[in-house]
Short mmCIF file of C-alpha atoms and ligand atoms in Angstrom, two decimals:
data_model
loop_
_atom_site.label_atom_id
_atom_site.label_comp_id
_atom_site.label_asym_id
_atom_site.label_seq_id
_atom_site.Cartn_x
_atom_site.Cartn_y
_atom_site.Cartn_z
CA UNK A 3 100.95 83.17 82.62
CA UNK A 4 98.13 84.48 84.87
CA UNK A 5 95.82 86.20 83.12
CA UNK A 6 94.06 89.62 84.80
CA UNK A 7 90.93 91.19 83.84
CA UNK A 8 90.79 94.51 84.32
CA UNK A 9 87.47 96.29 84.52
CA UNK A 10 86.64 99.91 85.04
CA UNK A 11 82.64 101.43 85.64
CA UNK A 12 80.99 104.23 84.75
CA UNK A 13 82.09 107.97 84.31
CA UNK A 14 86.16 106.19 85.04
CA UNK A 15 86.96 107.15 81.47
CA UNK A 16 86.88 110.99 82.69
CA UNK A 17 89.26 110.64 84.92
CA UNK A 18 91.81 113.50 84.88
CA UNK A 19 89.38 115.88 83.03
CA UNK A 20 87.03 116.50 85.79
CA UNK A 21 86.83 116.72 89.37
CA UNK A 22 90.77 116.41 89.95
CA UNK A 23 90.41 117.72 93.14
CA UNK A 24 89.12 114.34 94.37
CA UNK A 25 90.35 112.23 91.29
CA UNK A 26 93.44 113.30 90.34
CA UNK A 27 94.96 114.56 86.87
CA UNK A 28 95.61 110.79 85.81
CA UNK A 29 93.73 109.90 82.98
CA UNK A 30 92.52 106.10 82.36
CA UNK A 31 94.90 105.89 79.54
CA UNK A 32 97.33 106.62 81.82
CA UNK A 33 96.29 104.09 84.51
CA UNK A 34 96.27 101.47 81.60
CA UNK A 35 99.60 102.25 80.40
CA UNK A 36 101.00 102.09 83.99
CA UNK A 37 98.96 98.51 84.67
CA UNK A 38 100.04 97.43 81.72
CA UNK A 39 104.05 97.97 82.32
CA UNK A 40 103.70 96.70 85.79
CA UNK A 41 101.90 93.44 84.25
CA UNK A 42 104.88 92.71 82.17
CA UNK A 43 107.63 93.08 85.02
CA UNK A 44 105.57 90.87 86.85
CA UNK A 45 104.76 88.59 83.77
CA UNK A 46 101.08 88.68 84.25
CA UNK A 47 98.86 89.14 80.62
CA UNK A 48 96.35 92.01 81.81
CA UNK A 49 93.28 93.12 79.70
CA UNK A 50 91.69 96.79 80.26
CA UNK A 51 88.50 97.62 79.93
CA UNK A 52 86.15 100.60 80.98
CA UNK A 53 82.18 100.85 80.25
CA UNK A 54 79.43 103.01 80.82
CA UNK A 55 76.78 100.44 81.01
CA UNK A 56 76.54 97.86 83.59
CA UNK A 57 74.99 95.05 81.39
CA UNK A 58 78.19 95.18 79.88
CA UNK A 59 80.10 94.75 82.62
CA UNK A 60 78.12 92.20 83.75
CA UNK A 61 79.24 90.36 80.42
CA UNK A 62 82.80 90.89 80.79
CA UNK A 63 82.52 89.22 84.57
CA UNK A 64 80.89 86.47 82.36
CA UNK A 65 83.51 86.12 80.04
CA UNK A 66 86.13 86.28 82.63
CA UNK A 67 85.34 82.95 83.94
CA UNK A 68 86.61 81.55 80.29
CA UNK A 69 89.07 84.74 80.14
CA UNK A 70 90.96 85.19 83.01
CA UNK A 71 92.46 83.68 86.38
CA UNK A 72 92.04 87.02 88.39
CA UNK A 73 89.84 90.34 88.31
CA UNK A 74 90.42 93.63 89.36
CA UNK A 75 87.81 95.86 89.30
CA UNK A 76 86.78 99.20 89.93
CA UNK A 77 82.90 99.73 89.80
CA UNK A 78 82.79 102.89 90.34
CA UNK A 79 78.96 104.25 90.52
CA UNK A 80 77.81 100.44 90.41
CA UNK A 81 79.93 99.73 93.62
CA UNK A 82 76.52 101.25 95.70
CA UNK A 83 73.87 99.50 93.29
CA UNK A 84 74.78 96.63 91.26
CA UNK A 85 73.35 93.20 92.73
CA UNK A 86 73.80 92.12 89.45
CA UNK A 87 77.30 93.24 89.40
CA UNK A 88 77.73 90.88 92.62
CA UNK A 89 75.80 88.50 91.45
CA UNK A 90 78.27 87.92 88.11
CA UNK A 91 81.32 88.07 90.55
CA UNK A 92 80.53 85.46 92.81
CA UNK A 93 80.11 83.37 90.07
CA UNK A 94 83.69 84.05 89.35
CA UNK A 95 86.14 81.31 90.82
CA UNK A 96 89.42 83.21 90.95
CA UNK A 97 90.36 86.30 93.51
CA UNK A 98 88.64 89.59 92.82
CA UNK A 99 90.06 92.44 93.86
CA UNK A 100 88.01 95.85 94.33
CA UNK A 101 90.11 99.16 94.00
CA UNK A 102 88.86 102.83 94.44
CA UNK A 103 90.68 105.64 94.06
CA UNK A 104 89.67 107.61 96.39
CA UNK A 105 88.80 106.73 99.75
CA UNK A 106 85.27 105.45 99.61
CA UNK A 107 84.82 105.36 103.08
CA UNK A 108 86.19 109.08 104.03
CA UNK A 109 83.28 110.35 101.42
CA UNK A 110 79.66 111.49 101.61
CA UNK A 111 77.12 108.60 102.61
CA UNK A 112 76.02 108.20 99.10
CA UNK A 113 79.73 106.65 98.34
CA UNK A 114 80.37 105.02 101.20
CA UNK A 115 78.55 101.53 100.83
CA UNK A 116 80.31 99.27 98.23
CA UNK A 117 77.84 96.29 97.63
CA UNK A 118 80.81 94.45 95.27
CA UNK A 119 82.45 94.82 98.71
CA UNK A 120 80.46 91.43 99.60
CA UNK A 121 81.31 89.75 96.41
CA UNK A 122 85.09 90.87 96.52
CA UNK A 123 88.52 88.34 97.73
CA UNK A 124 90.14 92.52 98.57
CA UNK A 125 89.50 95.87 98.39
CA UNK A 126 91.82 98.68 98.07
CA UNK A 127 90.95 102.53 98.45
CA UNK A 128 92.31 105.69 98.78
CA UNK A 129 95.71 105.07 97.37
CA UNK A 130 94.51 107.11 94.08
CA UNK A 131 95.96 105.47 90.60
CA UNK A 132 98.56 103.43 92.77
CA UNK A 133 95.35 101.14 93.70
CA UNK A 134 95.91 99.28 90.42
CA UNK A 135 99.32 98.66 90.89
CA UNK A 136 98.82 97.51 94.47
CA UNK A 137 96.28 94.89 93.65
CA UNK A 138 98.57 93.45 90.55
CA UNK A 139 101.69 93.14 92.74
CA UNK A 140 98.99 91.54 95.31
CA UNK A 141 97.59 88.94 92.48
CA UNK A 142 101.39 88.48 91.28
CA UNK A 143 101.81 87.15 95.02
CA UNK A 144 98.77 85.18 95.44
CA UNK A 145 99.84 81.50 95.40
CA UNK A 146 103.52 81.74 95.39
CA UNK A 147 103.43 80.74 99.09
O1 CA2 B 3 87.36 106.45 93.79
C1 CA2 B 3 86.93 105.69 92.91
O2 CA2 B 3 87.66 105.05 92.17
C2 CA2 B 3 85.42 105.59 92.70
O3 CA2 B 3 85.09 104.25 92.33
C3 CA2 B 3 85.05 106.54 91.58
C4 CA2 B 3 83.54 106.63 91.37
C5 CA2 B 3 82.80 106.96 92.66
O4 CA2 B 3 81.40 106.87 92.44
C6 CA2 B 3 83.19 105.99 93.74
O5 CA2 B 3 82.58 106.43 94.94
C7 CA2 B 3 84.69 105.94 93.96
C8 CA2 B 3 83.18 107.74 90.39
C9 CA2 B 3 83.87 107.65 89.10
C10 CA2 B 3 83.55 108.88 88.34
O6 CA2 B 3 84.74 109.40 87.86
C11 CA2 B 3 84.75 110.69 87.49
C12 CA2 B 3 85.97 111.18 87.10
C13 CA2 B 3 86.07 112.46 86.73
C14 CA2 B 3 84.94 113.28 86.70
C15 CA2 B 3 83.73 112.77 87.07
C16 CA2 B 3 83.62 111.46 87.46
#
């Protein structure tokens, strides 16, 4: 079974509490529950994970090289400032896939500019909570054909 990380920045796990006007009401529970019932329809074994602090993240990049096949990550804040954030994913072998969800590029300069862009097999933005969904039904696909 493929195994997908999931990894969520800083400030995700107030999703749904504030700003809803450009966040949505979902909370990250909710996105977890969702990726996690799409994971098992499509028989993929998905961890979730959301931190505050970017050495951790960095870590659970690290681990996913043991961990998992596949990464999907949302950086939020890091996405504009973390070379070490890049640095961790490209030394990550399997597809990475990079979802926002709002649309990064439709926002103010300082959110435009995703470094992990570089780094990242896909990115997917603007497509609010669905974004996670997306990008498992995408890894689901990769290497069937
Ligand atoms: O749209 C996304 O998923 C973002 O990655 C979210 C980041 C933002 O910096 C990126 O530009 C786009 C911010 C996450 C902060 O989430 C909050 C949620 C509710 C209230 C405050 C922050």
């Amino acid at each position: 079974m493929k195994r997908v990380m999931i990894l969520n920045g800083p400030n995700l796990n107030l999703l749904g509490v504030r700003e809803p006007h450009i966040y949505g009401t979902t909370t990250l529970d909710e996105i977890r529950q969702s990726c996690e019932r799409e994971a098992a329809a499509l028989t993929l074994a998905v961890t979730f994970h959301q931190s505050n602090h970017e050495g951790e993240l960095v870590d659970l990049i690290q681990s996913a090289r043991q961990d998992a096949d596949a990464i999907i990550i949302n950086p939020a804040g890091y996405s504009f400032t973390s070379i070490a954030m890049v640095d961790a994913i490209k030394a990550f072998e399997g597809p990475v896939i990079e979802v926002h969800i709002s649309n990064i590029h439709a926002r103010d300069e300082l959110h435009q500019h995703s470094k992990i862009s570089h780094a990242a097999t896909g990115v997917i933005c603007g497509l609010g909570p669905y974004g996670y969904i997306a990008a498992l039904r995408a890894l689901a696909e990769t290497g069937k054909r």
